[in-house]
XYZ file of C-alpha atoms in Angstrom:
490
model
C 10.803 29.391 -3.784
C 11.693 33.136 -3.354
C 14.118 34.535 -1.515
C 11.952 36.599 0.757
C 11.372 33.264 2.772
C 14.585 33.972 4.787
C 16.427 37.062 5.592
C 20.281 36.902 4.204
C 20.818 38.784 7.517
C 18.619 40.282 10.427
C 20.902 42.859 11.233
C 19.258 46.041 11.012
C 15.762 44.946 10.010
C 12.446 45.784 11.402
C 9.945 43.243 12.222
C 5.928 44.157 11.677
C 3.613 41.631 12.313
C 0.212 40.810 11.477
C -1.203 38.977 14.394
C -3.901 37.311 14.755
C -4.650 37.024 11.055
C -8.579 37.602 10.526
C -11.511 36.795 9.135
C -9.918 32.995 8.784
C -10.720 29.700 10.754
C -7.987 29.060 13.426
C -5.208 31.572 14.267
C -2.186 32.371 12.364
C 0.362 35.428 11.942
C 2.236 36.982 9.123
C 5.806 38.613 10.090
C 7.511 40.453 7.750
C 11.176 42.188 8.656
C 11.786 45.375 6.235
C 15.001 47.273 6.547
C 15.511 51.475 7.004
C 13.911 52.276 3.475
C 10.853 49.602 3.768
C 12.424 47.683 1.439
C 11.089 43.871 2.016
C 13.577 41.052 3.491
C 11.850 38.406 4.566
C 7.892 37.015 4.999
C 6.617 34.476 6.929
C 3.055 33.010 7.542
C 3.278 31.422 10.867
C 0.653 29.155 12.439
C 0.711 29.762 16.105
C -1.650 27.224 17.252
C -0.516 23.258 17.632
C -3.039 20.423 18.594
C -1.952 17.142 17.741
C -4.912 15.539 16.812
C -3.114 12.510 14.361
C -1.812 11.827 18.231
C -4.763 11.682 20.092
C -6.358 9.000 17.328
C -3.675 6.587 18.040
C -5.335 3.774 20.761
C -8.963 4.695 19.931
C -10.968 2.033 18.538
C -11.588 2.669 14.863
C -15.481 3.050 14.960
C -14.716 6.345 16.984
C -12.620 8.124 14.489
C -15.355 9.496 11.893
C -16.586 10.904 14.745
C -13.746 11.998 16.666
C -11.916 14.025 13.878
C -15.017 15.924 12.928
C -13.874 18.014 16.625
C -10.443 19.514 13.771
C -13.002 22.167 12.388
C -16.074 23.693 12.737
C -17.049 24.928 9.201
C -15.794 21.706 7.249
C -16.356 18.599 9.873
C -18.460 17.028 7.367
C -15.464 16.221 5.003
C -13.119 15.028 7.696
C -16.149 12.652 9.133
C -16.120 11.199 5.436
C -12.357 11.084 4.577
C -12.171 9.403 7.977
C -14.943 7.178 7.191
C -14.066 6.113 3.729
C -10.781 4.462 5.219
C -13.068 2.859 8.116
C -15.001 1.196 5.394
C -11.794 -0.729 4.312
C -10.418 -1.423 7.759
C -14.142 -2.759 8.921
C -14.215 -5.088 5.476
C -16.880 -3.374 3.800
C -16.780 -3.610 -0.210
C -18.938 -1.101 -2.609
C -21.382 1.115 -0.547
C -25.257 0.454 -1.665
C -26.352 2.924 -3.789
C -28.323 5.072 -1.582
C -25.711 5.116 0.954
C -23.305 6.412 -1.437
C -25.368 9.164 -2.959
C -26.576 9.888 1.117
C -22.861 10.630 1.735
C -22.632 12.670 -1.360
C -25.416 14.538 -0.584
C -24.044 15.181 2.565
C -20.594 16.167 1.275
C -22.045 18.766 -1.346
C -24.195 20.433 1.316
C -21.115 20.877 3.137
C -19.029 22.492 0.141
C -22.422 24.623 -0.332
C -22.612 25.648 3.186
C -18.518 26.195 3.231
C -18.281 28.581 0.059
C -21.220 30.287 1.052
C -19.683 31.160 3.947
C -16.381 32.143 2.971
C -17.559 33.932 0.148
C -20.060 36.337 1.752
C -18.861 36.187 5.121
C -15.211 36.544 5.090
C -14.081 37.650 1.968
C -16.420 39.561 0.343
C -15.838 42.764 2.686
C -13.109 43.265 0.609
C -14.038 42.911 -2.808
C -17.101 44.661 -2.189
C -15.867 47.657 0.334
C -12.442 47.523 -0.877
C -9.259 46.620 0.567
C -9.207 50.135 2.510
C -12.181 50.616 3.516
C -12.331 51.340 7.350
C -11.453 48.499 9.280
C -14.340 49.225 11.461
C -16.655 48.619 8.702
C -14.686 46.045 6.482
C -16.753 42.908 7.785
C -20.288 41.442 7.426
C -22.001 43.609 9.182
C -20.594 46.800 6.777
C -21.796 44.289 3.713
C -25.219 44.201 5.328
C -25.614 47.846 5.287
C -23.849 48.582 2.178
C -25.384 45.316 -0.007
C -28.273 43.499 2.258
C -29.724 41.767 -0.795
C -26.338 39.851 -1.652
C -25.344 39.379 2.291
C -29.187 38.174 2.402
C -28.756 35.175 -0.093
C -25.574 34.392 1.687
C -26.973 33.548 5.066
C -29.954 31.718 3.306
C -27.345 29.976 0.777
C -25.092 28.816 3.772
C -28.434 27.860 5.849
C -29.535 25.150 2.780
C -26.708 23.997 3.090
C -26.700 23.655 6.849
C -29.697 21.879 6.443
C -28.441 19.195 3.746
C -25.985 18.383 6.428
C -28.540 17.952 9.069
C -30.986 15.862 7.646
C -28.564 13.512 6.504
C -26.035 13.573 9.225
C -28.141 13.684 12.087
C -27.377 17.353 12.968
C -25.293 20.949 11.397
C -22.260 20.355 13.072
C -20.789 16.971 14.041
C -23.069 14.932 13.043
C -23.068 10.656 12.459
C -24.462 10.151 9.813
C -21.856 8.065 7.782
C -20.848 5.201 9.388
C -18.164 2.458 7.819
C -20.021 0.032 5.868
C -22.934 3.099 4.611
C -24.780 5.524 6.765
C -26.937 5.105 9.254
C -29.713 6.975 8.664
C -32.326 7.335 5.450
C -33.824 10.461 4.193
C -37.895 10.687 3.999
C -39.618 11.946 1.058
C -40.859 14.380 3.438
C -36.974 15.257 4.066
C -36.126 15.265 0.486
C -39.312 17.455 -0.253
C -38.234 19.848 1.889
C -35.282 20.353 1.004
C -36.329 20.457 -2.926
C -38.567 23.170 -2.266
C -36.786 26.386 -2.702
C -33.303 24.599 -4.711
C -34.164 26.295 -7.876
C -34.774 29.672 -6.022
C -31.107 28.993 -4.417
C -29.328 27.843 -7.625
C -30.642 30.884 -9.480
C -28.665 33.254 -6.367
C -25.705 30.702 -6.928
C -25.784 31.700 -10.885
C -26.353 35.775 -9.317
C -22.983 35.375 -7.299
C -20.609 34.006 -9.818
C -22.223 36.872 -11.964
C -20.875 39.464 -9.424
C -17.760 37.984 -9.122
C -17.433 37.884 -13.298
C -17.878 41.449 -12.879
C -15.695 42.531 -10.414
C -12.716 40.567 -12.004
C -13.744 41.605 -15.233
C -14.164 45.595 -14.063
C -10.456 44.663 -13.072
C -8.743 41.972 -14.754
C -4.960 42.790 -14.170
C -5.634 43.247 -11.023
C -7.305 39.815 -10.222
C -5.187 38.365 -12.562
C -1.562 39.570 -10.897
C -2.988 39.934 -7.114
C -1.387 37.342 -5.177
C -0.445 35.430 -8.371
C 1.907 32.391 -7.428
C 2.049 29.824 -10.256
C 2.509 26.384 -9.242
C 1.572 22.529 -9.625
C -2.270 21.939 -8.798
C -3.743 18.606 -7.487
C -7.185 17.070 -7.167
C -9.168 14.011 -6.984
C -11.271 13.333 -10.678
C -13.614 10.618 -11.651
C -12.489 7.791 -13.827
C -13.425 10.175 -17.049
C -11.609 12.961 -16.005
C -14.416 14.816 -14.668
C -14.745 17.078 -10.917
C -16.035 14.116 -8.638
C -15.451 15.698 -4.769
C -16.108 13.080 -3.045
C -14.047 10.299 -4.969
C -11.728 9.381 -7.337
C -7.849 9.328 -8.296
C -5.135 11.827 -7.905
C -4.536 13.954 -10.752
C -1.651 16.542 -11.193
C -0.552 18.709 -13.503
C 2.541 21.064 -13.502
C 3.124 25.252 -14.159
C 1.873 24.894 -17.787
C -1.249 22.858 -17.713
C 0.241 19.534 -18.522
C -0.671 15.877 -16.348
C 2.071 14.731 -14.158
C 0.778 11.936 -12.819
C -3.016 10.569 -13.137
C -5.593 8.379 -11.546
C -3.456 7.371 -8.759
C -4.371 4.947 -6.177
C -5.771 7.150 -3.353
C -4.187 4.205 -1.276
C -0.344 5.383 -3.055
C -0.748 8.597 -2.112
C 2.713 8.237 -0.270
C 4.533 7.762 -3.174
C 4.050 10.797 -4.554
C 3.746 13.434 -2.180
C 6.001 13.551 0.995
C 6.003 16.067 3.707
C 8.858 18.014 5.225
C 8.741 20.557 8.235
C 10.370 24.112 9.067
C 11.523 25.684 12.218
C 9.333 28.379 12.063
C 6.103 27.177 11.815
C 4.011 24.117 12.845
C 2.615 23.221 9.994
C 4.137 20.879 7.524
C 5.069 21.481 3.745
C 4.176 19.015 1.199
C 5.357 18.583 -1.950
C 5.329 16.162 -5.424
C 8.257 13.684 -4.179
C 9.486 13.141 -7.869
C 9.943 16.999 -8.305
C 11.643 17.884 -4.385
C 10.895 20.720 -1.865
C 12.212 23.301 -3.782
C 10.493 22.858 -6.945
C 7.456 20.221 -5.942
C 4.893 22.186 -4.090
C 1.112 22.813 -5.264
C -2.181 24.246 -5.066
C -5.329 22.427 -4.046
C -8.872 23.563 -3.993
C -11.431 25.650 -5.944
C -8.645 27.093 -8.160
C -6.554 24.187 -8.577
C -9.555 22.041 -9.058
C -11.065 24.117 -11.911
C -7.732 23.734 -13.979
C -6.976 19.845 -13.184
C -10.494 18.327 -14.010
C -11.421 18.140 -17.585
C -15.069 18.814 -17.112
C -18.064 19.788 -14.574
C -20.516 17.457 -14.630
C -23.529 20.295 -14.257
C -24.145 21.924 -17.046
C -24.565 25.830 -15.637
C -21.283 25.154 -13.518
C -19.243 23.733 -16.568
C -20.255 27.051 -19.002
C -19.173 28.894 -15.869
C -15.862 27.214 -16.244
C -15.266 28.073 -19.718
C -15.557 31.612 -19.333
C -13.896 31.569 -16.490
C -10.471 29.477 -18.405
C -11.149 32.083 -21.011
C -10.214 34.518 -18.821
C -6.218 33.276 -18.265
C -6.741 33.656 -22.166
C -5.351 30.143 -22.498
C -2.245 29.977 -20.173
C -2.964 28.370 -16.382
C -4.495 30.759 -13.919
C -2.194 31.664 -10.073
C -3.985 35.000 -9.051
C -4.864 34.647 -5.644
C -7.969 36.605 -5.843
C -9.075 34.256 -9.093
C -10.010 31.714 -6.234
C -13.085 33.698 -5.215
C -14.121 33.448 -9.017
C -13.574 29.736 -8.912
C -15.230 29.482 -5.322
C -18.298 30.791 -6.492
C -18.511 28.478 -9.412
C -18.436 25.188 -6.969
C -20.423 26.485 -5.443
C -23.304 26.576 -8.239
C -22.243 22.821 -9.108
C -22.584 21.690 -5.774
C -26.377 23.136 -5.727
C -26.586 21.079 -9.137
C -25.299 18.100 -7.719
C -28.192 18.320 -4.496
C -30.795 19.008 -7.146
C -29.844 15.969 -9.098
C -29.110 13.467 -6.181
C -33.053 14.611 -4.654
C -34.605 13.921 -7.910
C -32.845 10.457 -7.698
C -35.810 7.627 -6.591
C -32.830 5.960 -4.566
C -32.207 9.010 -2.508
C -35.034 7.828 -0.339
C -33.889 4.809 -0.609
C -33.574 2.004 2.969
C -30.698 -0.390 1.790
C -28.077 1.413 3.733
C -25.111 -0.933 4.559
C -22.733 -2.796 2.527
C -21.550 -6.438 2.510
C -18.957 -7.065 4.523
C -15.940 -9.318 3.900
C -12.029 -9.390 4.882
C -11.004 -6.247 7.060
C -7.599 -4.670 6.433
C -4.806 -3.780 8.782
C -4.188 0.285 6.760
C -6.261 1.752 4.768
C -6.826 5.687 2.928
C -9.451 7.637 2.384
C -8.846 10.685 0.170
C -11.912 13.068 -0.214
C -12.369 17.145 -2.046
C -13.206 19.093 1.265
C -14.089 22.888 0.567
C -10.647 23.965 0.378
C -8.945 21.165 -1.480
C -7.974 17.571 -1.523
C -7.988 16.243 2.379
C -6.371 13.042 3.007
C -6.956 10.257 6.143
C -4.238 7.402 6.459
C -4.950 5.047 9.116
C -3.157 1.913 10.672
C -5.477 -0.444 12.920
C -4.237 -3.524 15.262
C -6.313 -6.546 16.037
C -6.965 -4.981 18.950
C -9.456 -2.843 16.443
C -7.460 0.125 17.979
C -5.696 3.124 15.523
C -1.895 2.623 15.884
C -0.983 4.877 13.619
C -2.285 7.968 11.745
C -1.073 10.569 9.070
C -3.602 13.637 8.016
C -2.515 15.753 4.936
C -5.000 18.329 4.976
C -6.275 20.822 2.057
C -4.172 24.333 4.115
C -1.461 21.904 4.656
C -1.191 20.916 0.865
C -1.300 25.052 0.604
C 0.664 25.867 2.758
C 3.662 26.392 0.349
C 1.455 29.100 -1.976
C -0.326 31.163 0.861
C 3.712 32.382 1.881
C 4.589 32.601 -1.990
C 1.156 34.430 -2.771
C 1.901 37.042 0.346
C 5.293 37.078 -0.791
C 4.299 38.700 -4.284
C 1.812 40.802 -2.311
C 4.514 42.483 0.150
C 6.920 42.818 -3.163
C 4.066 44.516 -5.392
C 2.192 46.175 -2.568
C 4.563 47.567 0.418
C 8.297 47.224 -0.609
C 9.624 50.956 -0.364
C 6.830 52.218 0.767
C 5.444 53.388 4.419
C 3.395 50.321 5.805
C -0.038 51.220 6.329
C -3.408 49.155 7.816
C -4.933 49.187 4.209
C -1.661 47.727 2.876
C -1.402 44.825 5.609
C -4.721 44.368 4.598
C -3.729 43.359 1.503
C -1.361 40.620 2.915
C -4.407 39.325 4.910
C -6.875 39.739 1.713
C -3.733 37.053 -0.117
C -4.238 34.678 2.576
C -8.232 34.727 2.788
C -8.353 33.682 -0.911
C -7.490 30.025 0.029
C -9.732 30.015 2.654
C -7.124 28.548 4.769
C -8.590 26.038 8.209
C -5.493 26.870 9.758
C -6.812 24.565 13.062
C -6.936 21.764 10.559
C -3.614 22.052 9.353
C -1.469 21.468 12.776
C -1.514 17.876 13.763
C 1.751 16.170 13.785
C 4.136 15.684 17.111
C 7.774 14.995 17.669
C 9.743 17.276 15.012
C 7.598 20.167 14.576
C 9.006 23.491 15.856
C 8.203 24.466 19.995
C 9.511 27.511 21.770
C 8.045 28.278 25.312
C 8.212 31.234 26.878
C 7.977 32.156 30.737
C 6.929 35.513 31.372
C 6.311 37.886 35.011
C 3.372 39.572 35.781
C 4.729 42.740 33.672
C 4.919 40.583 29.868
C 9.020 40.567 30.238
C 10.121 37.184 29.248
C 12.371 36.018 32.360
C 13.216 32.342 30.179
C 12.945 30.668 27.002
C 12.887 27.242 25.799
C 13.122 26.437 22.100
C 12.918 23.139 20.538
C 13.588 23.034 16.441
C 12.758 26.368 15.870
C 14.415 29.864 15.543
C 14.747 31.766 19.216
């Protein structure tokens, strides 16, 4: 942890803030106080929003939650309907999905990460790497990468629109669908489904290989630069398959610390809790998690695309896994923190999860009818741990015999971040804007840190009772006539 998390003193310091932050899902500010000479005190990524969803599961029947927690996000309700879902499947007393079921929900799952890089990618982030940091804000946005590249913004509204329509022919619609249900899914795909959606995959995979081309490129046209940008080495943590290999949609917990080696390894998604605990700050409302076993100070982690290329041993698609190589070749053997080196590893995902589709629809038992489990004793708690987009997303649940939720913890992937977005704009404001005068193009370069995780910052605020409040009561004119703060600086 750096010292720029906290001011040694306020006294004389400047505060500039960076409010709303953009082009990210949910709202969010950056603060940062500099004293007479710019120099850099103190920076802050604040989440301003708070809406208690863990609290309004509690005393709804469990059947309603895969549904019900799908309403956290808009781009990525697909993985919360599944993590949600997977623990539903233990509390209802369902054993081992059939095998279509489980390769439905896994083609569902990979059409979301498809649909969710695609966006991000070409939507959100790529106005800066292709128009440049300073670029005029007016133009620094989609529509300036339409006019300036419409090929490349092109195949990213057609790759985010396959994967759109993954999600909605097996989940019933784009967005908050039903799909998955505990105990399987409750719906089959046709052949005429799975045709369709075979069609043009080779056309799309071959744009998927075209992106993580560009990216090569750009990095490589720069490579201190992506390599330093940002940079904020830390633990990483993902799920992997029994052989060590990227499975996103299930697994065990695998970490590994600042130099590449395993801390802990195919733990019990159900144990979860004994490794990672959460603790909470008085200046923002979402939590900090770290590995228990190491503390706060020297525990936290990455999760997602960049974590996830450097935990798992292998890809399991062969394009995505030579993608990998080059792309480990690039942090020339040592572990890989640039913030911008997440785009990179976005793009590669993204190519494996068009591999995955193409494999799952050339499965016979895709189209498959045999869509619900047997089902034996229910539990009382159960887990379910799933890869969302950006990074390892975990539902805990406790259900009475009333079959109501009494309890329920969410860890989710900007959560488990949330430690390494402030370090990463940390190093940004010391490299970028310490003694210097603070410009648009150079705040942009704060925002650009915190775009590279791709943060779902109205995911990531859940909890109730200790987390931070201040209230404010303002006149007509904006002057504040009273405050009201609860655990949290006034």
């Amino acid at each position: 942890m750096t010292s720029l998390e906290t001011a040694p003193s306020k006294t004389g310091l400047r505060r500039i803030a960076i409010d709303p932050v953009t082009r990210v899902e949910g709202h969010g500010k950056v603060t940062i106080l500099l004293d007479a000479e710019n120099r850099v005190h103190q920076v802050r990524l604040h989440i301003v929003e708070f809406r208690g969803f863990e609290a309004f599961v509690e005393g709804r029947p469990y059947w309603e939650v895969p549904v019900m927690v799908q309403r956290l996000c808009g781009i990525c309700p697909v993985s919360h309907h599944l993590a949600a879902v997977k623990a539903m499947d233990r509390i209802a007393g369902y054993g081992a999905l059939t095998p279509t079921a489980e390769k439905l929900r896994r083609l569902m799952h990979y059409g979301q990460i498809a649909q969710s890089h695609a966006v991000h990618f070409f939507h959100l982030a790529s106005p800066d790497l292709l128009l440049g940091f300073d670029c005029e804000a007016t133009r620094r946005n989609i529509v300036g990468v339409v006019a300036a590249a419409p090929d490349i913004a092109l195949k990213g509204v057609k790759l985010r629109k396959f994967g759109q329509e993954v999600i909605r022919h097996t989940a019933g619609k784009r967005i908050h669908g039903t799909g998955a249900i505990p105990g399987g899914v409750n719906k089959a795909l046709t052949p005429e489904e799975r045709d369709e959606l075979r069609r043009d995959l080779d056309e799309h995979v071959g744009w998927a290989v075209e992106a993580v081309a560009l990216i090569r490129r750009l990095a490589g046209a720069a490579p201190d630069f992506y390599a330093g940008f940002g940079s904020a080495p830390s633990h990483t943590m993902s799920l992997v398959a029994p052989d060590g290999a990227m499975d996103l949609y299930d697994g065990g917990l695998r970490a590994r610390d600042l130099n590449g080696a395993i801390l802990f390894d195919h733990v019990d998604p159900a144990a979860y809790h004994e490794r990672i605990v959460e603790i909470v700050k008085p200046w923002s409302y979402m939590k900090f998690p770290h590995i228990a076993a190491l503390g706060a100070e020297d525990g936290w982690y990455k999760v997602g695309p960049l974590a996830r290329l450097q935990t798992v041993d292998r890809m399991p698609s062969p394009l995505a896994e030579a993608e990998r190589q080059v792309f480990l070749a690039a942090g020339g053997g040592r572990p890989i923190a640039g913030a911008l080196m997440t785009h990179w590893a976005r793009l590669i995902e993204l190519l494996h999860a068009l591999e995955v589709i193409r494999d799952l629809l050339d499965d016979p038992e895709i189209t498959g009818t045999d869509l619900m489990a047997e089902r034996g004793a229910r539990a009382g708690e159960a887990v379910g741990i799933i890869e969302a987009p950006r990074g390892t997303l975990i539902h805990h649940y406790r259900v009475g015999d009333d079959d109501l939720v009494s309890w329920c913890n969410l860890i989710v992937s900007t959560t488990h971040n949330n430690q390494a977005m402030n370090e990463a704009i940390r190093a940004v404001a010391r490299d970028h804007l310490d003694g210097r005068v603070v410009t648009e193009p150079l705040l942009n370069h704060v925002e650009v840190a915190i775009r590279a995780y791709d943060p779902c910052l109205s995911c990531a605020t859940h909890a109730l009772g200790r987390m931070p409040l201040i209230v404010d009561l303002v006149d007509a004119d904006g002057v504040t006539i009273s405050r009201a703060v609860r655990n949290a600086d006034p």
